[in-house]
XYZ file of C-alpha atoms in Angstrom:
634
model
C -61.807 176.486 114.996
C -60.224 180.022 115.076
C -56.618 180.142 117.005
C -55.578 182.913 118.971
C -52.036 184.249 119.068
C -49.641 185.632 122.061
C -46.828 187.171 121.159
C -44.024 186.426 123.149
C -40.924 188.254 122.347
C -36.993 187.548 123.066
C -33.681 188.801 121.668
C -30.670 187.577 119.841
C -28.519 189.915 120.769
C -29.878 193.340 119.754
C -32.887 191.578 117.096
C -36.066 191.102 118.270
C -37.648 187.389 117.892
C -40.965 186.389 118.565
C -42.657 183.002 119.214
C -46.026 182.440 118.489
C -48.771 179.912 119.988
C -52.217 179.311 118.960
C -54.944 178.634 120.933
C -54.131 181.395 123.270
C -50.879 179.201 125.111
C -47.691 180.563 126.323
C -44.313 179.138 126.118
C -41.333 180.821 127.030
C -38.477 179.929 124.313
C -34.902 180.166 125.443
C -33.034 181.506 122.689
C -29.606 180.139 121.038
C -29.803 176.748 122.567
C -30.039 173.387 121.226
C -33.170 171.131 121.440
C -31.173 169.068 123.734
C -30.002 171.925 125.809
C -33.451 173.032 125.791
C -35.147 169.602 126.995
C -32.354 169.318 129.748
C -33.039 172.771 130.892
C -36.596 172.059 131.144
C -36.868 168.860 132.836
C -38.001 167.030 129.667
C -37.373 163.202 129.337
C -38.413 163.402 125.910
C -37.625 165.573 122.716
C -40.981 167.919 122.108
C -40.808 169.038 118.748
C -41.187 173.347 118.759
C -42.541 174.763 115.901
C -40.724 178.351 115.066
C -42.445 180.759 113.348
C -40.489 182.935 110.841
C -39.238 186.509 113.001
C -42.071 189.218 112.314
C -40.600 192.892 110.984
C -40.622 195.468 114.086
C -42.772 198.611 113.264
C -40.332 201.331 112.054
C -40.516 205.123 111.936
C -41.035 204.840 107.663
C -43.644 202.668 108.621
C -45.372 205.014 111.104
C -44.893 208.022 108.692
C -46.505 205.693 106.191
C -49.194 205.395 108.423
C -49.670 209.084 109.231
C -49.918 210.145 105.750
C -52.844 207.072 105.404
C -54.607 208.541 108.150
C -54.024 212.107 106.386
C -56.511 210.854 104.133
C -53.155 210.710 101.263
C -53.723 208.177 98.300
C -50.999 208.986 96.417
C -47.281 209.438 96.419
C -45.228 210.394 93.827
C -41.326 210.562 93.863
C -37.577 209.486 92.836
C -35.885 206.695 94.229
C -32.820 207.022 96.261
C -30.371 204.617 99.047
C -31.232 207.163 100.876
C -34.654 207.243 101.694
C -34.898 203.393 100.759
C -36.821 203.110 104.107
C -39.553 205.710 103.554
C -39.790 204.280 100.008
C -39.887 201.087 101.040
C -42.877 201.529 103.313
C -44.622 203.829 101.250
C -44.609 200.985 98.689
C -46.381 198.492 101.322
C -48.948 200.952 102.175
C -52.468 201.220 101.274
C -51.405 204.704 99.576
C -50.451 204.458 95.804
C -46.953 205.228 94.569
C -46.216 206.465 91.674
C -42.414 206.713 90.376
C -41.268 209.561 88.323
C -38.388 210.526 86.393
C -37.737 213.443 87.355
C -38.355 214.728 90.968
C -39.685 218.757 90.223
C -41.915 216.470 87.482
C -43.100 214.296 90.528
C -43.793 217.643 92.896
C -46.037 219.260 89.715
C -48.418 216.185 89.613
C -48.579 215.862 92.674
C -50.147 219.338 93.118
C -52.327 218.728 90.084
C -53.249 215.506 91.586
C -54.252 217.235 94.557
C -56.629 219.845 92.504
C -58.473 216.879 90.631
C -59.038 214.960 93.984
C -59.024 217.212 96.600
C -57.083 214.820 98.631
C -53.666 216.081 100.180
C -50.712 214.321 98.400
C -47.011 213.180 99.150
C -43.825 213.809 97.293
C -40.636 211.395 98.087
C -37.139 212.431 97.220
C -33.829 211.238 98.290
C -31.309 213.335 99.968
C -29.146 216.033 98.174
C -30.711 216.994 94.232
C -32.736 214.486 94.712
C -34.704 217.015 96.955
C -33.289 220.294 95.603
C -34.718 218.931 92.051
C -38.142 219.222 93.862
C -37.895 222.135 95.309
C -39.365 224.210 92.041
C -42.180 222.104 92.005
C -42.921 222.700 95.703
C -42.739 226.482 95.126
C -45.849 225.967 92.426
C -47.622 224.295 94.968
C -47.175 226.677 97.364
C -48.126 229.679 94.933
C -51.087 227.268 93.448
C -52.449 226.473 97.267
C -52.359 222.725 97.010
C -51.686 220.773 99.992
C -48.996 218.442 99.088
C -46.013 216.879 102.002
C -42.957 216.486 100.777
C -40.821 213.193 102.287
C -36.903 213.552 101.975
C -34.006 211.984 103.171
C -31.589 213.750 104.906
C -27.514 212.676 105.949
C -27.891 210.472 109.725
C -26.247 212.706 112.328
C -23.334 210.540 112.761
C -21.481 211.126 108.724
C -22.987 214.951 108.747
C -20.025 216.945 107.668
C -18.024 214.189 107.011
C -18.547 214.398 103.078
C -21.046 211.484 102.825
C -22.520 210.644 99.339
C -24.971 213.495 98.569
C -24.810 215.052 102.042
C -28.031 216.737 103.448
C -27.228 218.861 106.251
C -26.546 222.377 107.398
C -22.839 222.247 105.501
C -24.242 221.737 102.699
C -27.598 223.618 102.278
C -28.845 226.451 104.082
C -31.262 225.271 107.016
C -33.796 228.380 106.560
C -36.832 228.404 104.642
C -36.008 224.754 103.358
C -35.919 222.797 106.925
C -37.630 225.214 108.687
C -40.617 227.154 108.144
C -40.899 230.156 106.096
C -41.921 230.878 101.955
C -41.341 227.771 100.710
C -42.841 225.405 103.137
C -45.893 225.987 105.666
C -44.131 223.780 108.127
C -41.138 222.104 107.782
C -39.313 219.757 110.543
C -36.429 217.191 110.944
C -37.616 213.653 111.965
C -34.784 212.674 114.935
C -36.739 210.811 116.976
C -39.857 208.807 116.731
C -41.291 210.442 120.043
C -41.884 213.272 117.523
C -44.527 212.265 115.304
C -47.170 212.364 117.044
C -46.639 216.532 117.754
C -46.075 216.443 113.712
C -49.009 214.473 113.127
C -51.170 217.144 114.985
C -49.514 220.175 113.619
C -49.777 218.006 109.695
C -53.719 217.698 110.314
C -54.240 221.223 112.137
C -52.833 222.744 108.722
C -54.487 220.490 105.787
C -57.687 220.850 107.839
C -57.658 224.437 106.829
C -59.183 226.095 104.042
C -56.434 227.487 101.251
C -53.146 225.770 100.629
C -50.815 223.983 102.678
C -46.965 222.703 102.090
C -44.861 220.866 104.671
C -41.717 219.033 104.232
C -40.631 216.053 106.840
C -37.350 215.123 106.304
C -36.160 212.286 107.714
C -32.393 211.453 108.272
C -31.444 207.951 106.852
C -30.724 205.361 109.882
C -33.823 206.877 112.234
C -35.939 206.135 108.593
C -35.689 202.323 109.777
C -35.535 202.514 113.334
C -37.511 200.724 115.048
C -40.355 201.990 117.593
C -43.025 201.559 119.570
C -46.375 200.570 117.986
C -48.221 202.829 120.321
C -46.420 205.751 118.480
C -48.398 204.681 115.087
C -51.679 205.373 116.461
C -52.673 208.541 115.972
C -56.285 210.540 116.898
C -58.498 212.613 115.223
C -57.990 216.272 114.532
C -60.544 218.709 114.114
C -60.606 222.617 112.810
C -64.224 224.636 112.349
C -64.139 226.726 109.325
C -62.859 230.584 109.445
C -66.522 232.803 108.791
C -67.499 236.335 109.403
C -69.776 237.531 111.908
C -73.296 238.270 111.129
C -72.779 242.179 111.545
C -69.608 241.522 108.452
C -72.704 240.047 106.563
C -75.047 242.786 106.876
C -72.440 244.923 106.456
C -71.547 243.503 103.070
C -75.441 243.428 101.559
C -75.852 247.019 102.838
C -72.430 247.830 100.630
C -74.116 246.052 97.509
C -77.355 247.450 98.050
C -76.161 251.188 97.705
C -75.518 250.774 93.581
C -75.002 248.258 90.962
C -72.065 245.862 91.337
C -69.682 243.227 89.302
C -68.881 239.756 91.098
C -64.677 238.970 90.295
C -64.307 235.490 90.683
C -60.925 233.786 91.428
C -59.513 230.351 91.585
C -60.123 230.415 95.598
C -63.761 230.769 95.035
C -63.732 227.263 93.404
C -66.044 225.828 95.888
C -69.003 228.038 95.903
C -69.669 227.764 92.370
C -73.459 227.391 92.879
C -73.908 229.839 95.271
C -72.549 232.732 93.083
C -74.356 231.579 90.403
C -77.261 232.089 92.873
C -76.340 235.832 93.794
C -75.620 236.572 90.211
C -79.118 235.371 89.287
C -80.672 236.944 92.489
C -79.575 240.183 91.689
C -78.499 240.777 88.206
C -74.470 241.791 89.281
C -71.919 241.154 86.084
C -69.375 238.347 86.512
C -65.828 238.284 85.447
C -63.253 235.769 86.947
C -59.478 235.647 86.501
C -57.672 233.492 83.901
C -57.245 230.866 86.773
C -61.191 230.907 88.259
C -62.530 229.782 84.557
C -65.718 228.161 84.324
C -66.497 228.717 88.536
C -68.911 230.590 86.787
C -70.350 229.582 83.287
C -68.741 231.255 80.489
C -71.587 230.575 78.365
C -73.806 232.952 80.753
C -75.758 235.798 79.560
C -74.010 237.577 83.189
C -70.496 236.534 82.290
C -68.747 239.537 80.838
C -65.128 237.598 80.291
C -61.550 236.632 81.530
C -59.419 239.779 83.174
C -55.631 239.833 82.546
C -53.442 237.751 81.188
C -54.880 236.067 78.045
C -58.968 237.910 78.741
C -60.636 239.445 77.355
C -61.505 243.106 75.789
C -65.325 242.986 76.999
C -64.457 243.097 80.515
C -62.869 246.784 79.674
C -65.911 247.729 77.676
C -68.223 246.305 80.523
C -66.073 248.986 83.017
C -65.821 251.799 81.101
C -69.716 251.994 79.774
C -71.444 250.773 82.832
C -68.884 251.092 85.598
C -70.138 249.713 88.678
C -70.312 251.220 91.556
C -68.537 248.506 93.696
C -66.929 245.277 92.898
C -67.614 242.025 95.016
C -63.794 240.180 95.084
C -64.046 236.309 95.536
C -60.863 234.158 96.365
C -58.525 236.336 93.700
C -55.666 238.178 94.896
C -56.182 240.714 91.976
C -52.030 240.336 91.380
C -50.806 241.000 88.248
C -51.577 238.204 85.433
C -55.017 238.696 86.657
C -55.477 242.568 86.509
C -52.100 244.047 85.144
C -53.242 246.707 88.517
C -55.209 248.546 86.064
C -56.909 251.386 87.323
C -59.654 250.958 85.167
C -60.702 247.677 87.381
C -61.062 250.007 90.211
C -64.923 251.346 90.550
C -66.060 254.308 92.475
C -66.712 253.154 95.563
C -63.886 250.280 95.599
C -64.004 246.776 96.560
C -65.756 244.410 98.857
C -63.352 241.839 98.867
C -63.465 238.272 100.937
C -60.410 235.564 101.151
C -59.616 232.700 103.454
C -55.804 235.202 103.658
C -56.042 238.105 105.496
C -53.283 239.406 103.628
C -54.689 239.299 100.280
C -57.081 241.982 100.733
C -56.175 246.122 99.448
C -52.782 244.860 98.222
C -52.768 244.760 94.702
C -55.200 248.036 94.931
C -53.482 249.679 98.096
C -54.825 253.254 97.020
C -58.785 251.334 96.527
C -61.122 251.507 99.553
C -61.374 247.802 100.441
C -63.848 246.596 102.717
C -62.085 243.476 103.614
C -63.368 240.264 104.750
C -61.350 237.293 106.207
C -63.925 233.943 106.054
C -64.381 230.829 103.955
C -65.742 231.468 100.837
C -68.728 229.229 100.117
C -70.086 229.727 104.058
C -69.736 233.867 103.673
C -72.051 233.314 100.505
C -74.314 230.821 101.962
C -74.796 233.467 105.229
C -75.184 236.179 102.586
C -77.746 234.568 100.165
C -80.299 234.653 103.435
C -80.571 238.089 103.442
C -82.908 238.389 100.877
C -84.729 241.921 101.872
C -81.407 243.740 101.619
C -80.137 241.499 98.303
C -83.116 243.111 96.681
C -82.401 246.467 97.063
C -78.930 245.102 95.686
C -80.224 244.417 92.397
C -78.884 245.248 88.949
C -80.895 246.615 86.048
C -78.530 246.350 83.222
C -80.253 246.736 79.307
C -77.164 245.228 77.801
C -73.694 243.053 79.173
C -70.917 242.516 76.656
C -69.970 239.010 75.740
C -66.700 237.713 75.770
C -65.415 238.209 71.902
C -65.675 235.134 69.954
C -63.287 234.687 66.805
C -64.345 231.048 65.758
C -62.183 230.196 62.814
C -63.351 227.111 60.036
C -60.644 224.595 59.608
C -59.237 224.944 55.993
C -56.280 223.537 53.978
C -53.846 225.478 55.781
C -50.320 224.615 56.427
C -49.281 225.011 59.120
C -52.209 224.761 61.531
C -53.518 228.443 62.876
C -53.809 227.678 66.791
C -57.451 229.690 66.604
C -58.684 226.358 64.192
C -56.849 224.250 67.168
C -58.372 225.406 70.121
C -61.884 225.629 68.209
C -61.618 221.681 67.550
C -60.469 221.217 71.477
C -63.302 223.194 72.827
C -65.901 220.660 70.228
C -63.905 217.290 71.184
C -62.037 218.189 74.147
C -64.627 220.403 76.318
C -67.838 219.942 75.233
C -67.752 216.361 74.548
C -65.773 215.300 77.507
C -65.042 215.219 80.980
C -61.529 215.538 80.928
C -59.671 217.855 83.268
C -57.925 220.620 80.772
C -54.053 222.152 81.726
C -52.974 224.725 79.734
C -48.780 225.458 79.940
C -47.266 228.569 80.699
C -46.598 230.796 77.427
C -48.609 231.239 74.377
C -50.243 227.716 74.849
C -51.333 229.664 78.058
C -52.849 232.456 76.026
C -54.833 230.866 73.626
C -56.507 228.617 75.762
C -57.374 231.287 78.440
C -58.558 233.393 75.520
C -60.492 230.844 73.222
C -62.031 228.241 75.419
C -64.970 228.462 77.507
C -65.698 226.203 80.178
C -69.182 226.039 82.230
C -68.065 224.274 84.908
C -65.704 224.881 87.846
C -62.154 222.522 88.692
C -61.620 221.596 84.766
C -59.529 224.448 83.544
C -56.282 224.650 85.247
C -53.372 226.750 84.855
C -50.221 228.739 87.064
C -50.625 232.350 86.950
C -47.907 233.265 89.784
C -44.764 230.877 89.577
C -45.593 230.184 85.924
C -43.034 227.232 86.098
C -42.130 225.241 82.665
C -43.551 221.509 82.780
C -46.244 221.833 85.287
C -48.970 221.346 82.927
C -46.849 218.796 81.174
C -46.073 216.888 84.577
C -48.809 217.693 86.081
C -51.277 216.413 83.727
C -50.057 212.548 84.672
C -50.982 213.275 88.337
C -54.233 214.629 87.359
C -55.773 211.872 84.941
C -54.100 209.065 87.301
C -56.126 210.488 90.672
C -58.983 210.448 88.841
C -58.772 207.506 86.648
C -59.966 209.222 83.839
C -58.938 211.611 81.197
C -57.023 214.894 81.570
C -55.564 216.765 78.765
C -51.870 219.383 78.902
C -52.329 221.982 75.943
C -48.051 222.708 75.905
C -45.499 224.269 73.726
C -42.433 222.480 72.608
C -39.783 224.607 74.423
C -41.746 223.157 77.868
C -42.477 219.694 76.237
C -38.811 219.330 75.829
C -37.840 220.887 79.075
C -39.995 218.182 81.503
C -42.166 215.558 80.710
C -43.330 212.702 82.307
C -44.367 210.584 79.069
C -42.798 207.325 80.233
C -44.084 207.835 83.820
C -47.327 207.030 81.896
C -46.704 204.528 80.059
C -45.351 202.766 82.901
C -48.669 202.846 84.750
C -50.974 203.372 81.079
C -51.992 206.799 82.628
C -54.834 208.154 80.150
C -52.753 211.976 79.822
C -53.017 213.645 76.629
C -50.254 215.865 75.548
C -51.048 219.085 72.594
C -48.067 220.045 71.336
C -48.230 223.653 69.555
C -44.898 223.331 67.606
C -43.489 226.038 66.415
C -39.807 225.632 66.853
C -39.498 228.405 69.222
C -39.628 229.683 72.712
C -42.546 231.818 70.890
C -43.599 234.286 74.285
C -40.159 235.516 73.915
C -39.668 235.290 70.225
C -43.098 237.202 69.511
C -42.004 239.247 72.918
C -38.494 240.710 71.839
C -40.205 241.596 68.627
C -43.124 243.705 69.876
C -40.111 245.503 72.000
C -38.344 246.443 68.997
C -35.232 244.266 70.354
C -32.983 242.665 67.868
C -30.390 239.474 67.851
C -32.047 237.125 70.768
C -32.177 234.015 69.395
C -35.562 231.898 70.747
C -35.667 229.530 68.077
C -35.260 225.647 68.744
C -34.737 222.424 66.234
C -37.764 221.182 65.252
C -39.017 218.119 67.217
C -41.094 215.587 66.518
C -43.084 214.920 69.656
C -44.746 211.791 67.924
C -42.506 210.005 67.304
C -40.822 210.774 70.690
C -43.890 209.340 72.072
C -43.652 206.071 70.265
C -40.000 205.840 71.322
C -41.219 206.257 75.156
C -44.171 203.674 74.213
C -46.987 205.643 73.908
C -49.411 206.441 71.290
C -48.253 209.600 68.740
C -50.210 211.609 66.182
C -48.313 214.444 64.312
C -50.977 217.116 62.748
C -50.094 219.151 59.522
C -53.110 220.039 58.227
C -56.458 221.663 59.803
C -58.595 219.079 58.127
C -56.390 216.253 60.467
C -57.184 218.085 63.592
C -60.820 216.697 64.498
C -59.958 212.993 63.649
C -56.422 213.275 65.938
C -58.180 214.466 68.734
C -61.149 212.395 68.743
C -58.217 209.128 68.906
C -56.974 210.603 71.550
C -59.609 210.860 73.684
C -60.613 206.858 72.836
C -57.020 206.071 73.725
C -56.827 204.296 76.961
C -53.003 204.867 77.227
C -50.666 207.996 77.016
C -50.889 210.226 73.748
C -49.544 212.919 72.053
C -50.632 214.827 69.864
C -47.623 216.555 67.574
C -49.309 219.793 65.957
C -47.633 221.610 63.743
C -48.790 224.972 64.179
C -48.328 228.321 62.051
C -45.836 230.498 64.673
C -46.439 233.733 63.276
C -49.820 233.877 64.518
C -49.982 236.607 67.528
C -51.065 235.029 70.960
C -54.192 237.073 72.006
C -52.735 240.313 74.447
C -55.960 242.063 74.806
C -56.069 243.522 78.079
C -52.081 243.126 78.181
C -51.204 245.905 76.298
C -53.758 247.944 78.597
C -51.635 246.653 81.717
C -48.730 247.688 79.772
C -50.061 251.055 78.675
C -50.667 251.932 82.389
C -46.739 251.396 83.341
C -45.540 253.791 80.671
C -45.458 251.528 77.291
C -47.904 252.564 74.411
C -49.423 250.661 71.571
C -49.304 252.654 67.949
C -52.633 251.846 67.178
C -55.426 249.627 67.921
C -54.617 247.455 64.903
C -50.844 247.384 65.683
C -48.734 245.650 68.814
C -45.961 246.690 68.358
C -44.777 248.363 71.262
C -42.818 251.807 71.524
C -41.470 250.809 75.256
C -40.633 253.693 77.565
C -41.284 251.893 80.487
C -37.418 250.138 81.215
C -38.866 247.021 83.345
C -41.304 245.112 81.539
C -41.615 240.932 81.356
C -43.047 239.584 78.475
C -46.507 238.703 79.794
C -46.704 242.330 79.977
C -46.328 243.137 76.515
């Protein structure tokens, strides 16, 4: 027979207690008396033996934060342990979500943006109070610039021992209250948890700004003692929120076809166009227009596509140049790409005759990397503005291209010999065979050269498996990042890195801990080699960008994970081929030749057009009179 419970509850002193009866019964319990006491005080003639049952936990705010991020739709957290956020850890732990402890916390803030990319699902990142959430705080700025939606959960100094010098003090005396508690650059929205009758305001305001389309960032930080406070169960129940996607009007979408239909016109495809993958493949098809993406919207459209003319700015490639200057178009449609500078370098060149039509979930974005371009700009969701635009099929026909000829994107395939040490061209040709094309496996490429040969080599044909950070650029988020990514989706995902990053941040015995699948690519070279191939295309003298030689491999054995280290070419297949049958971390040590230029390309264009000129077309070296230039530019 099933029992029913009533819960009946007292206090002993200032601690909840509560009595339990099955079968639906009552009984009142006087508390801190004797049995005898009791049975006098009841009218008993006899002893009646009363079962206790064990004091049930009261419902605390960590626990009703833990259950706002469930009903977020969050399956993962990842963070640093800390006293001071013991509470939010504690329930975060005893949640459905997953939790995932890192060793370092700007390590746990990159995979937890990557994680968010290979799921789609918002994510959490826990840090304790002081550099416990300062060490984030880099991490958080590349998820901001990257548009993930990740929440960050800190602990903050109670009210009472604010300013009173207690251990790693989090309060306005000892960090500035703008932009970090507040909202501003950094963080979407950003509040301080002091009372529970607050969450369900933050819950609303939490699910209002996932729901959108684009990136979202918001930091709760929650002050120690109110962490484990206790409060009322009604204030863990929280309702449904729901947002209707941002589209343009049906006169925008005419509007738009009549625009194309007036000459031939290119498609530009960025990273926020992720999501409409087919249906720009559809109005490529439908009307002939020439594709090129930026280095972060690879493989949204295939690369292998007759239509595909290449990769613009940092790392592309020189057939997007010869596409514009020999059949110019007359207008250029802009898809989720804010045209800054790693993905156009603000060339003039990019800029056809009649300017851009360009459409982003931002209203910002639009005409300001091209403020002298006429921009027709569009604020709406990308996939719906497509999906309204593909149904006007009278004016897409008008719209159509004839084009005799489209460059390629340049292909410099390179046999694997006996050389020592490895080129990175016979490297990146065995990744795209065992890594790309006979895999699954989410790809992160480092900032640096790693950055630039994999932009520039690979080819992917599908969208959401080629990821890299064009705008903060941050060291280790690849590396990090690539544990969040293969542990959200159970599967393979593989960080193509250079050694200066690999020994800056990595999160090798985060995965070994949990036997996360990553794959780590180390291009060793001893050397910071951006800068070191950098200062030397400037003509500057006496920077030292050299490091000690590492050896990753057997780093990664130390850590307990699987390590290969790669000498030869011939080695190359057979290394990466183990790794991808590994079912635990790996790394892959590769020594690689470091006088081998990273692929510039379009760079020295970008470079060209701010005052710096090449010698030649065979040279790069640089004669710089331009005084302000970064090394990407070079």
């Amino acid at each position: 027979m099933s029992q029913n419970y009533t819960q009946i509850t007292s206090q002993i002193g200032t601690q909840p207690y509560d009595v339990y009866q099955p079968n639906g019964c009552v009984q009142s319990e006087t508390v801190g008396c004797t049995q005898d006491s009791k049975d006098k005080l009841n009218g008993n003639s006899k002893t009646t033996p009363v079962v206790q049952q064990p004091a049930q936990p009261s419902l605390t705010v960590a626990d009703a934060i833990a259950k706002m991020m469930e009903d977020l739709g969050v399956c993962c957290a990842f963070g640093v342990n800390g006293g001071a956020m013991a509470g939010i850890w504690g329930s975060l732990s005893n949640s459905l979500i997953r939790v995932l402890n890192f060793r370092h916390e700007a390590g746990a803030a990159f995979a937890a943006t990557e994680a968010y990319f290979a799921s789609g699902r918002p994510t959490v990142v826990f840090t304790t109070a002081g550099p416990g959430m300062t060490n984030a705080l880099t991490g958080l700025f590349a998820a901001r610039g990257e548009g993930a939606k990740v929440i960050l959960l800190s602990a903050c100094t109670s009210s009472p021992q604010r300013g009173r010098w207690a251990i790693q003090e989090t309060s306005t005396d000892t960090l500035p209250t703008g932009g970090i508690f507040t909202p501003g650059v950094l963080f979407n929205y950003a509040t301080t948890v002091e009372s529970a009758a607050q969450l369900p305001q933050i819950f609303r305001k939490l699910a209002l700004g996932l729901a959108q389309p684009g990136g979202f960032v918001a930091h709760l930080s929650i002050p120690t003692a109110v962490q484990t406070s206790a409060i009322d169960e009604t204030l863990a129940s929280f309702p449904g929120v729901h947002c209707s996607l941002v589209t343009s009007t049906q006169e925008t979408i005419i509007r738009t076809a009549q625009l194309l239909s007036e000459g031939p016109f290119a498609i530009w495809v960025g990273f926020g166009a992720r999501d409409a993958a087919e249906e720009i493949l559809q109005l490529a098809e439908r009307t002939g227009a020439a594709v090129m993406c930026s280095p972060r919207g690879k493989g949204i459209f295939p690369e292998d596509h007759p239509q595909f003319v290449g990769v613009t700015g940092l790392g592309g490639h020189g057939s997007v140049m010869t596409y514009m200057q020999q059949q110019p178009p007359l207008r250029t449609l802009v898809l989720g790409t804010r045209l800054g500078e790693p993905t156009s370098f603000w060339n003039p060149l990019l800029v056809p005759p009649g300017g851009f039509v360009h459409v982003d979930i931002d209203p910002t974005v639009p005409g300001v990397a091209y403020p002298k371009a006429e921009t027709f700009a569009i604020q709406s969701d990308i996939k719906a503005f497509l999906q309204a635009l593909l149904q006007h099929d009278d004016l897409l026909a008008s719209a159509s291209v004839t084009s005799l000829w489209l460059p390629c994107p340049e292909r410099e395939e390179m046999a694997p010999g006996s050389e020592s040490p490895v080129r990175p061209e016979v490297l990146m040709g065995a990744i795209q065979k065992v890594i790309v094309e006979d895999s699954d496996a989410i790809v992160l490429a480092e900032c640096g050269n790693s950055f630039l040969w994999s932009t520039h080599l690979l080819r992917f044909t599908q969208a959401n498996r080629y990821r890299i950070s064009t705008g903060v650029g941050a060291m280790g988020q690849a590396i990090a990042g690539v544990v969040g990514a293969a542990a959200v989706r159970h599967g393979k995902a593989v960080a193509i890195v250079g050694d200066g990053a690999m020994l800056m941040n990595n999160e090798i015995s985060t995965a070994v801990k949990y036997q996360i699948p990553a794959v780590w690519i180390v291009l060793n070279d001893a050397r910071y080699n951006m800068s070191h191939q950098g200062m030397s295309m400037l003509g500057l003298k006496g920077a030292d960008a050299l490091i000690p030689e590492a050896d990753f491999a057997m780093i990664a054995r130390g850590m307990g994970a699987e390590g290969i280290r790669i000498n030869k070419e011939t080695d190359i297949l057979s290394a990466l081929e183990q790794a991808m049958a590994a079912t635990g971390p790996i790394v892959i040590d590769v020594i690689i030749n470091p006088d081998r230029r990273a692929p510039s390309k379009g760079r020295n264009q970008g470079l060209a057009s701010q005052g710096a000129k090449p010698t030649s077309a065979e040279k790069t070296e640089l004669h710089v009179s331009f005084p302000q230039v970064s090394f990407p530019n070079v």
